[in-house]
Short mmCIF file of C-alpha atoms in Angstrom, two decimals:
data_model
loop_
_atom_site.label_atom_id
_atom_site.label_comp_id
_atom_site.label_asym_id
_atom_site.label_seq_id
_atom_site.Cartn_x
_atom_site.Cartn_y
_atom_site.Cartn_z
CA MET A 1 41.41 39.87 103.41
CA GLY A 2 39.37 37.16 104.95
CA ARG A 3 37.84 33.75 104.74
CA HIS A 4 34.60 33.44 102.86
CA VAL A 5 32.75 30.18 102.75
CA VAL A 6 31.27 30.03 99.26
CA GLY A 7 29.83 26.55 99.05
CA ARG A 8 30.24 22.87 99.48
CA VAL A 9 32.59 20.64 97.56
CA GLY A 10 29.72 18.40 96.48
CA GLU A 11 27.92 21.26 94.78
CA LEU A 12 30.65 21.81 92.25
CA PRO A 13 31.82 18.64 90.52
CA PRO A 14 34.95 18.62 88.35
CA GLY A 15 34.44 20.69 85.19
CA ASP A 16 31.79 22.91 86.77
CA ARG A 17 32.05 26.56 87.72
CA LYS A 18 29.91 29.07 89.53
CA VAL A 19 30.03 32.82 89.92
CA VAL A 20 29.76 34.14 93.51
CA GLU A 21 29.71 37.57 95.11
CA VAL A 22 32.33 38.07 97.83
CA GLU A 23 32.84 41.46 99.49
CA GLY A 24 31.02 43.09 96.59
CA ARG A 25 33.28 41.47 94.05
CA SER A 26 32.15 39.03 91.40
CA ILE A 27 34.34 35.94 91.46
CA GLY A 28 34.31 32.77 89.38
CA LEU A 29 34.93 29.52 91.23
CA PHE A 30 36.16 26.59 89.12
CA ASN A 31 36.63 22.92 89.88
CA VAL A 32 39.43 21.77 87.60
CA ASN A 33 40.02 18.07 87.97
CA GLY A 34 39.07 18.13 91.65
CA ARG A 35 41.03 21.22 92.60
CA PHE A 36 39.35 24.58 93.18
CA HIS A 37 40.48 27.87 91.70
CA ALA A 38 39.01 31.36 91.92
CA LEU A 39 39.40 34.22 89.42
CA LYS A 40 38.10 37.75 89.38
CA ASN A 41 35.08 37.85 87.05
CA SER A 42 36.43 40.71 84.96
CA CYS A 43 38.67 40.47 81.94
CA PRO A 44 41.76 42.70 82.20
CA HIS A 45 41.20 43.77 78.58
CA GLN A 46 37.74 45.38 78.46
CA ALA A 47 36.19 44.21 81.76
CA ALA A 48 33.92 41.58 80.23
CA PRO A 49 32.41 39.00 82.63
CA LEU A 50 35.37 36.70 82.08
CA CYS A 51 34.14 33.76 84.17
CA LEU A 52 31.09 33.26 81.93
CA GLY A 53 33.43 32.21 79.12
CA SER A 54 34.02 28.72 77.78
CA VAL A 55 36.28 26.28 79.62
CA LYS A 56 38.28 24.02 77.31
CA GLY A 57 41.78 22.97 76.50
CA MET A 58 44.02 24.78 74.07
CA THR A 59 46.29 24.23 71.11
CA MET A 60 49.85 24.14 72.39
CA PRO A 61 52.60 26.05 70.60
CA GLY A 62 53.62 23.91 67.65
CA LYS A 63 55.41 23.88 64.34
CA PRO A 64 53.61 25.37 61.33
CA GLY A 65 50.90 22.97 60.22
CA GLU A 66 50.90 21.08 63.53
CA TYR A 67 48.10 21.14 66.10
CA VAL A 68 48.64 19.71 69.58
CA TRP A 69 45.64 19.86 71.91
CA ASP A 70 46.32 19.76 75.63
CA ARG A 71 45.36 21.12 79.04
CA GLU A 72 41.70 20.12 78.67
CA GLY A 73 39.51 21.87 81.24
CA GLU A 74 42.25 24.26 82.40
CA ILE A 75 41.77 27.14 79.97
CA LEU A 76 39.11 29.86 80.25
CA ARG A 77 38.23 31.97 77.22
CA CYS A 78 36.74 35.44 77.62
CA PRO A 79 33.12 35.43 76.39
CA TRP A 80 33.79 38.62 74.39
CA HIS A 81 37.10 38.61 72.56
CA GLY A 82 38.09 35.01 73.19
CA TRP A 83 41.37 35.69 74.99
CA GLU A 84 42.66 32.56 76.77
CA PHE A 85 43.51 32.51 80.48
CA ASP A 86 45.07 29.72 82.53
CA ILE A 87 42.54 29.01 85.27
CA LEU A 88 45.33 27.61 87.45
CA THR A 89 47.30 30.88 87.53
CA GLY A 90 45.10 33.64 86.13
CA ARG A 91 47.74 34.41 83.51
CA SER A 92 46.90 34.86 79.85
CA VAL A 93 48.22 32.31 77.40
CA PHE A 94 49.68 34.82 74.95
CA ASN A 95 51.37 37.12 77.45
CA PRO A 96 51.44 35.53 80.91
CA HIS A 97 53.74 38.15 82.37
CA LYS A 98 51.73 41.22 81.47
CA THR A 99 48.14 40.16 80.91
CA ARG A 100 46.68 38.42 83.90
CA VAL A 101 43.45 38.26 85.80
CA ARG A 102 43.45 38.42 89.59
CA SER A 103 43.31 34.98 91.15
CA TYR A 104 42.43 34.14 94.72
CA GLU A 105 43.53 31.41 97.06
CA VAL A 106 40.99 28.67 97.57
CA THR A 107 41.04 25.97 100.23
CA VAL A 108 38.81 23.05 101.05
CA GLU A 109 38.14 22.78 104.78
CA PRO A 110 36.24 20.32 106.96
CA PRO A 111 32.52 20.90 107.42
CA ALA A 112 32.92 21.57 111.14
CA GLU A 113 34.07 25.05 110.13
CA PHE A 114 30.63 25.75 108.76
CA GLY A 115 28.10 26.84 111.42
CA ASP A 116 25.85 23.97 112.57
CA GLU A 117 22.77 26.12 112.34
CA GLU A 118 23.25 27.02 108.71
CA ARG A 119 24.19 23.47 107.85
CA VAL A 120 21.03 22.10 109.41
CA GLU A 121 18.77 24.72 107.88
CA THR A 122 20.05 24.84 104.36
CA TYR A 123 21.80 21.69 103.34
CA PRO A 124 21.75 18.04 104.25
CA VAL A 125 25.42 17.18 104.60
CA SER A 126 27.02 13.87 104.05
CA VAL A 127 30.07 12.98 106.09
CA GLU A 128 32.51 13.08 103.19
CA ASP A 129 31.53 16.57 102.02
CA GLY A 130 34.20 19.20 102.53
CA LEU A 131 33.67 22.94 102.37
CA VAL A 132 34.90 25.35 99.71
CA VAL A 133 36.43 28.51 101.13
CA VAL A 134 37.69 31.54 99.19
CA HIS A 135 40.32 33.81 100.73
CA LEU A 136 40.33 37.43 99.58
CA MET B 1 36.34 51.88 84.90
CA THR B 2 36.86 54.67 87.41
CA GLN B 3 34.51 56.72 89.56
CA THR B 4 35.32 59.82 87.57
CA ASP B 5 34.47 58.43 84.16
CA PRO B 6 31.72 60.77 82.93
CA LEU B 7 30.23 58.07 80.78
CA MET B 8 29.74 55.76 83.71
CA GLU B 9 28.55 58.42 86.10
CA THR B 10 25.51 59.02 83.99
CA ALA B 11 25.04 55.48 82.70
CA GLY B 12 21.73 53.85 83.36
CA ALA B 13 18.54 55.85 83.40
CA VAL B 14 20.20 59.01 82.13
CA ARG B 15 21.34 59.00 78.53
CA THR B 16 24.98 59.83 77.92
CA GLY B 17 24.32 60.78 74.34
CA ILE B 18 26.46 57.99 72.87
CA ILE B 19 25.50 57.17 69.32
CA ASP B 20 26.50 53.61 68.56
CA CYS B 21 26.97 53.30 64.80
CA ASP B 22 27.20 49.53 64.44
CA VAL B 23 24.66 47.36 66.27
CA HIS B 24 23.46 44.06 64.83
CA PRO B 25 19.88 42.98 65.42
CA SER B 26 19.08 39.42 64.48
CA PRO B 27 15.83 37.75 63.49
CA ARG B 28 14.63 35.26 66.08
CA SER B 29 14.65 32.64 63.33
CA MET B 30 14.81 32.55 59.55
CA ASP B 31 11.03 31.99 59.52
CA GLU B 32 10.71 35.60 60.63
CA ILE B 33 12.43 36.69 57.41
CA ARG B 34 10.67 34.12 55.25
CA GLY B 35 7.36 35.61 56.40
CA TYR B 36 8.17 38.75 54.42
CA MET B 37 9.08 36.89 51.21
CA PRO B 38 6.83 36.07 48.29
CA MET B 39 7.09 32.74 46.53
CA PRO B 40 9.33 31.32 45.18
CA TRP B 41 11.91 32.97 47.44
CA LYS B 42 9.98 32.08 50.56
CA ASP B 43 10.30 28.46 49.59
CA ARG B 44 13.95 28.73 48.69
CA TYR B 45 15.43 30.88 51.44
CA GLN B 46 17.38 28.99 54.08
CA GLY B 47 19.08 31.93 55.76
CA GLY B 48 22.67 31.41 56.69
CA GLY B 49 25.72 33.54 56.58
CA ARG B 50 29.11 33.33 55.04
CA GLY B 51 29.37 29.55 55.03
CA PHE B 52 33.09 29.52 55.67
CA TYR B 53 35.73 31.73 57.33
CA SER B 54 33.73 31.32 60.52
CA ASN B 55 35.30 32.41 63.80
CA PRO B 56 36.67 29.17 65.32
CA VAL B 57 36.06 30.39 68.89
CA HIS B 58 32.69 32.15 68.89
CA GLY B 59 31.09 34.63 66.52
CA SER B 60 29.06 36.53 69.07
CA ARG B 61 29.60 37.46 72.71
CA LEU B 62 28.66 34.40 74.76
CA ASP B 63 26.93 36.59 77.35
CA ALA B 64 24.79 38.23 74.67
CA VAL B 65 22.61 35.16 74.13
CA PRO B 66 19.17 36.24 75.39
CA PRO B 67 18.10 34.53 78.67
CA GLY B 68 14.93 33.34 76.91
CA GLY B 69 16.94 31.75 74.08
CA GLY B 70 17.39 32.68 70.43
CA PRO B 71 20.42 34.14 68.65
CA ALA B 72 22.49 36.95 70.14
CA GLY B 73 20.88 40.27 69.26
CA SER B 74 17.40 38.81 68.69
CA ASP B 75 15.73 40.03 71.90
CA PRO B 76 15.16 43.81 71.92
CA GLY B 77 14.53 43.94 75.67
CA PHE B 78 17.77 42.15 76.47
CA LEU B 79 19.73 44.21 73.92
CA ARG B 80 18.43 47.39 75.52
CA GLU B 81 19.37 46.13 78.99
CA GLN B 82 22.84 44.89 78.05
CA LEU B 83 23.86 47.58 75.59
CA THR B 84 21.92 50.79 75.40
CA GLU B 85 20.77 51.07 79.05
CA ALA B 86 24.15 49.90 80.35
CA TYR B 87 26.00 52.63 78.48
CA GLY B 88 23.36 55.33 78.26
CA THR B 89 23.15 55.17 74.49
CA ALA B 90 21.03 57.84 72.78
CA HIS B 91 20.76 56.06 69.44
CA ALA B 92 21.77 52.65 68.11
CA ILE B 93 22.22 52.48 64.35
CA LEU B 94 21.13 48.99 63.32
CA LEU B 95 22.87 47.01 60.57
CA PRO B 96 21.20 43.64 60.03
CA ARG B 97 23.33 40.92 58.44
CA ALA B 98 21.39 39.69 55.42
CA PHE B 99 24.43 38.38 53.48
CA CYS B 100 22.47 39.07 50.30
CA ASN B 101 25.49 40.40 48.41
CA MET B 102 27.06 37.01 47.74
CA HIS B 103 24.34 35.46 45.60
CA PRO B 104 24.80 35.10 41.83
CA ASP B 105 21.07 35.47 41.21
CA PRO B 106 20.39 39.23 41.51
CA ASP B 107 16.65 38.69 41.95
CA TYR B 108 17.25 36.36 44.86
CA GLY B 109 19.66 38.87 46.45
CA THR B 110 17.12 41.67 46.00
CA ALA B 111 14.35 39.53 47.54
CA ILE B 112 16.47 38.85 50.60
CA ALA B 113 17.31 42.55 50.98
CA ALA B 114 13.65 43.54 50.67
CA ALA B 115 12.53 40.96 53.23
CA PHE B 116 15.15 42.18 55.74
CA ASN B 117 13.98 45.77 55.20
CA ASP B 118 10.33 44.85 55.73
CA TRP B 119 11.26 42.89 58.84
CA LEU B 120 13.43 45.66 60.29
CA ALA B 121 10.79 48.33 59.65
CA GLU B 122 8.05 46.33 61.32
CA THR B 123 10.01 45.08 64.33
CA TRP B 124 13.12 46.98 65.47
CA LEU B 125 12.16 50.29 63.84
CA GLY B 126 8.46 49.82 64.63
CA GLU B 127 7.11 47.59 67.35
CA TYR B 128 10.33 47.69 69.45
CA ASN B 129 11.04 51.38 68.95
CA HIS B 130 8.55 53.36 71.06
CA ASP B 131 11.26 55.90 72.02
CA GLY B 132 13.05 56.18 68.69
CA LEU B 133 16.24 54.67 70.14
CA PHE B 134 16.79 52.52 67.05
CA LYS B 135 17.74 53.87 63.65
CA GLY B 136 18.07 51.52 60.73
CA SER B 137 19.90 50.76 57.51
CA ILE B 138 18.25 49.94 54.18
CA THR B 139 19.86 46.72 52.95
CA VAL B 140 20.53 46.61 49.21
CA ALA B 141 21.78 43.92 46.87
CA HIS B 142 24.38 45.70 44.75
CA GLN B 143 24.31 42.88 42.17
CA ASP B 144 21.32 44.73 40.68
CA PRO B 145 21.92 48.46 41.12
CA GLN B 146 18.62 49.50 39.51
CA ALA B 147 16.66 47.26 41.86
CA ALA B 148 18.76 48.54 44.74
CA ALA B 149 17.83 52.12 43.82
CA ARG B 150 14.12 51.19 43.81
CA GLU B 151 14.54 49.59 47.23
CA ILE B 152 16.13 52.82 48.54
CA ASP B 153 13.27 54.90 47.15
CA ARG B 154 10.76 52.50 48.74
CA TRP B 155 12.07 53.25 52.23
CA ALA B 156 13.53 56.74 52.02
CA ASP B 157 10.59 58.46 53.69
CA HIS B 158 10.60 56.16 56.68
CA PRO B 159 11.44 58.21 59.78
CA HIS B 160 13.88 55.69 61.25
CA PHE B 161 15.93 54.51 58.25
CA VAL B 162 19.01 56.76 58.26
CA GLN B 163 21.29 55.10 55.72
CA VAL B 164 21.67 52.53 52.97
CA MET B 165 23.99 49.59 53.61
CA THR B 166 25.92 47.06 51.61
CA ASP B 167 28.62 44.50 52.25
CA SER B 168 32.23 45.32 51.36
CA GLY B 169 32.24 42.07 49.38
CA ALA B 170 31.81 42.96 45.69
CA ARG B 171 32.84 41.97 42.18
CA ALA B 172 34.31 45.38 41.36
CA PRO B 173 35.56 48.44 43.25
CA PHE B 174 32.70 50.68 44.31
CA GLY B 175 33.78 53.73 42.30
CA GLN B 176 32.91 52.03 39.01
CA ARG B 177 29.93 53.28 37.03
CA GLN B 178 27.70 50.23 37.20
CA TYR B 179 26.94 51.17 40.82
CA TYR B 180 25.87 54.75 40.06
CA PRO B 181 22.09 54.13 40.27
CA ILE B 182 22.67 53.33 43.95
CA TYR B 183 24.57 56.55 44.57
CA GLU B 184 22.00 58.61 42.66
CA ALA B 185 19.28 57.16 44.88
CA CYS B 186 21.32 57.86 47.99
CA GLU B 187 21.93 61.41 46.90
CA ARG B 188 18.36 62.25 45.91
CA ASN B 189 17.11 60.87 49.22
CA GLY B 190 19.85 62.41 51.35
CA LEU B 191 20.99 59.03 52.69
CA PRO B 192 24.62 58.01 53.19
CA LEU B 193 25.86 54.60 52.06
CA ALA B 194 27.30 52.41 54.80
CA ILE B 195 29.77 49.74 53.80
CA HIS B 196 30.17 46.84 56.24
CA PRO B 197 32.49 43.81 56.06
CA GLY B 198 30.91 40.64 54.83
CA THR B 199 30.80 38.32 51.85
CA ASP B 200 34.34 39.31 50.79
CA GLY B 201 35.50 36.38 48.71
CA MET B 202 32.09 34.68 49.17
CA GLY B 203 29.81 33.55 46.39
CA VAL B 204 30.30 35.84 43.41
CA ASN B 205 32.56 38.30 45.21
CA VAL B 206 36.32 38.64 44.80
CA GLN B 207 38.66 38.41 47.73
CA PRO B 208 40.61 41.63 48.40
CA SER B 209 43.84 39.78 49.26
CA PRO B 210 45.84 38.20 46.42
CA GLY B 211 43.85 34.97 46.40
CA TYR B 212 41.96 33.18 49.12
CA PRO B 213 43.27 33.33 52.69
CA THR B 214 43.67 30.03 54.56
CA ARG B 215 42.14 30.82 57.93
CA TYR B 216 39.73 33.17 59.68
CA ILE B 217 42.59 35.13 61.30
CA GLU B 218 43.99 35.93 57.85
CA TRP B 219 40.62 36.67 56.25
CA HIS B 220 39.48 38.85 59.18
CA THR B 221 42.73 40.82 59.38
CA CYS B 222 42.55 41.53 55.66
CA LEU B 223 38.97 42.88 55.75
CA SER B 224 40.34 46.42 55.85
CA LEU B 225 41.94 45.85 52.42
CA SER B 226 38.66 45.96 50.55
CA PHE B 227 37.72 49.18 52.34
CA GLN B 228 40.93 50.77 51.19
CA ALA B 229 40.38 49.61 47.61
CA HIS B 230 36.77 50.83 47.58
CA LEU B 231 37.77 54.20 49.02
CA VAL B 232 40.53 54.80 46.44
CA SER B 233 38.06 53.80 43.75
CA PHE B 234 35.35 56.20 44.98
CA VAL B 235 37.86 59.05 44.91
CA THR B 236 39.73 58.36 41.67
CA GLU B 237 36.60 57.52 39.64
CA GLY B 238 35.27 60.95 40.62
CA VAL B 239 32.13 59.66 42.41
CA PHE B 240 32.19 62.59 44.82
CA GLU B 241 32.47 65.07 41.94
CA ARG B 242 29.66 63.38 40.04
CA PHE B 243 27.44 63.11 43.15
CA PRO B 244 28.39 66.07 45.35
CA GLY B 245 25.75 65.21 47.93
CA PHE B 246 26.79 61.58 48.23
CA ARG B 247 28.33 60.47 51.53
CA VAL B 248 29.92 57.20 52.62
CA VAL B 249 30.44 55.63 56.03
CA LEU B 250 33.02 52.88 56.36
CA VAL B 251 31.83 50.58 59.14
CA GLU B 252 34.15 48.08 60.82
CA GLY B 253 36.83 48.44 58.20
CA GLY B 254 39.60 49.60 60.53
CA VAL B 255 40.74 53.09 61.36
CA SER B 256 44.51 53.56 61.52
CA TRP B 257 45.19 52.97 57.85
CA LEU B 258 43.39 56.11 56.78
CA PRO B 259 46.19 58.69 57.21
CA ALA B 260 48.74 56.59 55.33
CA LEU B 261 46.31 55.90 52.49
CA THR B 262 45.30 59.53 52.05
CA TRP B 263 48.96 60.67 52.18
CA ARG B 264 49.72 58.18 49.46
CA MET B 265 46.75 59.20 47.32
CA ASP B 266 47.64 62.88 47.61
CA ALA B 267 51.24 62.14 46.59
CA GLU B 268 50.13 60.10 43.58
CA TRP B 269 47.66 62.77 42.52
CA LYS B 270 50.35 65.44 42.36
CA ALA B 271 52.10 63.53 39.58
CA LEU B 272 49.21 61.64 38.00
CA ARG B 273 46.50 64.31 38.11
CA SER B 274 46.21 64.21 34.32
CA GLU B 275 44.74 60.72 34.53
CA VAL B 276 41.91 61.94 36.75
CA PRO B 277 41.37 65.56 35.71
CA TRP B 278 37.91 65.60 37.33
CA LEU B 279 39.67 65.71 40.69
CA THR B 280 40.01 69.43 41.32
CA ARG B 281 41.31 69.03 44.87
CA PRO B 282 43.72 66.69 46.64
CA PRO B 283 42.08 63.27 47.28
CA SER B 284 42.31 63.70 51.04
CA GLU B 285 39.91 66.64 50.84
CA TYR B 286 37.19 64.53 49.21
CA VAL B 287 37.62 61.99 51.98
CA LYS B 288 37.23 64.65 54.70
CA ASP B 289 34.12 66.06 53.05
CA HIS B 290 32.34 62.84 52.06
CA VAL B 291 33.58 59.95 54.21
CA ARG B 292 33.22 58.93 57.85
CA LEU B 293 34.72 55.91 59.60
CA THR B 294 33.33 54.05 62.59
CA THR B 295 35.75 53.10 65.34
CA GLN B 296 35.29 49.41 65.92
CA PRO B 297 37.50 47.39 65.84
CA LEU B 298 39.74 50.13 67.18
CA GLU B 299 43.43 49.28 66.85
CA ARG B 300 45.20 49.49 70.18
CA PRO B 301 49.00 49.72 69.92
CA ASP B 302 51.02 49.13 73.09
CA SER B 303 51.39 52.86 73.45
CA ASP B 304 48.20 54.96 73.60
CA LYS B 305 50.31 57.85 72.33
CA HIS B 306 50.69 56.15 68.95
CA LEU B 307 46.94 55.78 68.53
CA LEU B 308 46.31 59.39 69.58
CA ASN B 309 48.88 60.49 67.01
CA VAL B 310 46.95 58.58 64.36
CA PHE B 311 43.73 60.23 65.54
CA GLU B 312 45.35 63.61 65.10
CA ALA B 313 46.69 62.72 61.64
CA MET B 314 43.28 61.59 60.42
CA ASP B 315 41.38 64.47 62.02
CA ALA B 316 39.44 62.01 64.16
CA GLY B 317 37.49 64.89 65.67
CA SER B 318 35.76 65.25 62.30
CA VAL B 319 35.77 61.79 60.72
CA LEU B 320 35.47 59.14 63.47
CA MET B 321 32.17 57.89 64.87
CA PHE B 322 31.88 55.44 67.77
CA ALA B 323 30.67 51.88 67.14
CA SER B 324 30.51 48.86 69.43
CA ASP B 325 29.61 46.07 66.95
CA TYR B 326 27.34 44.53 69.61
CA PRO B 327 26.76 41.59 69.93
CA HIS B 328 29.68 40.31 67.89
CA TRP B 329 32.80 38.81 69.40
CA ASP B 330 35.03 41.83 68.75
CA PHE B 331 32.65 44.21 70.57
CA ASP B 332 34.30 47.45 71.76
CA SER B 333 33.15 48.66 75.15
CA PRO B 334 32.43 52.43 75.24
CA THR B 335 34.10 52.60 78.64
CA HIS B 336 37.18 50.44 77.98
CA ALA B 337 38.12 50.36 74.30
CA PHE B 338 39.61 53.86 74.05
CA PRO B 339 42.62 55.61 75.53
CA LYS B 340 42.09 58.76 77.58
CA MET B 341 41.20 61.61 75.25
CA PRO B 342 40.44 65.29 75.64
CA ASP B 343 36.75 65.79 76.50
CA GLU B 344 36.00 67.63 73.29
CA LEU B 345 37.48 64.90 71.09
CA ARG B 346 35.62 62.25 73.08
CA GLU B 347 32.34 64.11 72.64
CA ARG B 348 32.92 64.41 68.89
CA ILE B 349 33.70 60.71 68.45
CA PHE B 350 31.04 59.33 70.79
CA SER B 351 28.20 61.60 69.82
CA GLU B 352 28.53 64.77 67.83
CA ASN B 353 30.02 63.47 64.60
CA ALA B 354 27.27 60.86 64.18
CA ARG B 355 24.60 63.29 65.36
CA SER B 356 25.42 65.73 62.60
CA PHE B 357 26.26 63.09 59.96
CA TYR B 358 22.87 61.38 60.41
CA GLY B 359 20.97 64.54 61.32
CA LEU B 360 19.81 63.05 64.64
CA GLY B 361 18.13 65.19 67.27
#
């Protein structure tokens, strides 16, 4: 368990995702409508690189012959078998209680938490930028 | 994946001996195929697949698109890295998707098949095959069985073609006599016939369900139906009596239905033997002697025990051969798609059955 700074808020606009290595684990970081979420980059089914999948909405349960599209940007589909996962919870759409991918807590913290030296050397920082931190 | 998985321990540089019986190479573009066609086919061919019943999500693994672009399965270096090196595969049996079996014009279908064979021989079985990793399938258009037989004879001496292949989509069950020139050619050249899903209900082909399904989920689930119909037809028409050296491999047609179907056929035969007096043994024995099934897509019931019971009932240690179906969307991972099995059974399914069936070193 620990804090791991994985990037700056400004680098990952809403709708974007990036895959990072934290403590030897591959993790997908997603910005869904301005809020950050982190999922283990491994599908619980056959260990595919889940976080490389498509991010879309989904058809909601409906009556036969009826299609209702909702939750745009909140649903991740495995790049192999197309299973749908809720990025907000890591739970699968079809069996949220049994099929789930590990999710991690993500916080956005002020830039002062990021070492001055690294900030100066690597990134020009604007005042409004926050930091993205993953907690394992 | 655990540290003790023998497949993973030796993955990478060392080959695990896996023989993957269903791998799909793709041309980089249809121009590659057109280059092997004479006029007028060269002018006419547009490529393309089924046309409808497309997977609404994605047809191929999204991570299988080569980094340099092009369709999934079109870059041999990337396929080697992502599939055969990752799992330590000894041989990948290639089944290109020509979709030639749906066309009403038999000459056009035959021209497409021939172009795919020329292309496969020159590229994946030639230029890209310095170590003999890739083994290939001779595509035939079964709309013209005589032409298909000539196409088989044209390639039979090639060192890396190990089987003939056709779609399961057809106008008639495969046991019927119009197809016999194909089976004669297979038998005289010692090549099995692989049947792979595709073009069921497309173009000139009938749909194995009672009428046309509405959606991909229905069409795709029902693909195993045509395999069952073809298999019953092979047996009851006496194809394996007529061509004792002829062998069939059912690729991607499902697995778990086999015991129930052979039980049923044996029961029917006991009463109805007089209709098919050329069958001197119970139907299930012809299946064991002449037919192999590849594993993907492997059914996975909630309880592994149920699947292992099915394996036992079908004599999986003799009839099942591993397949991944790379790079398609329903890819089965060699390390994750199967329940825990005894080492001997695992070895048979992942390597030995295919090694002896195809006569691979």
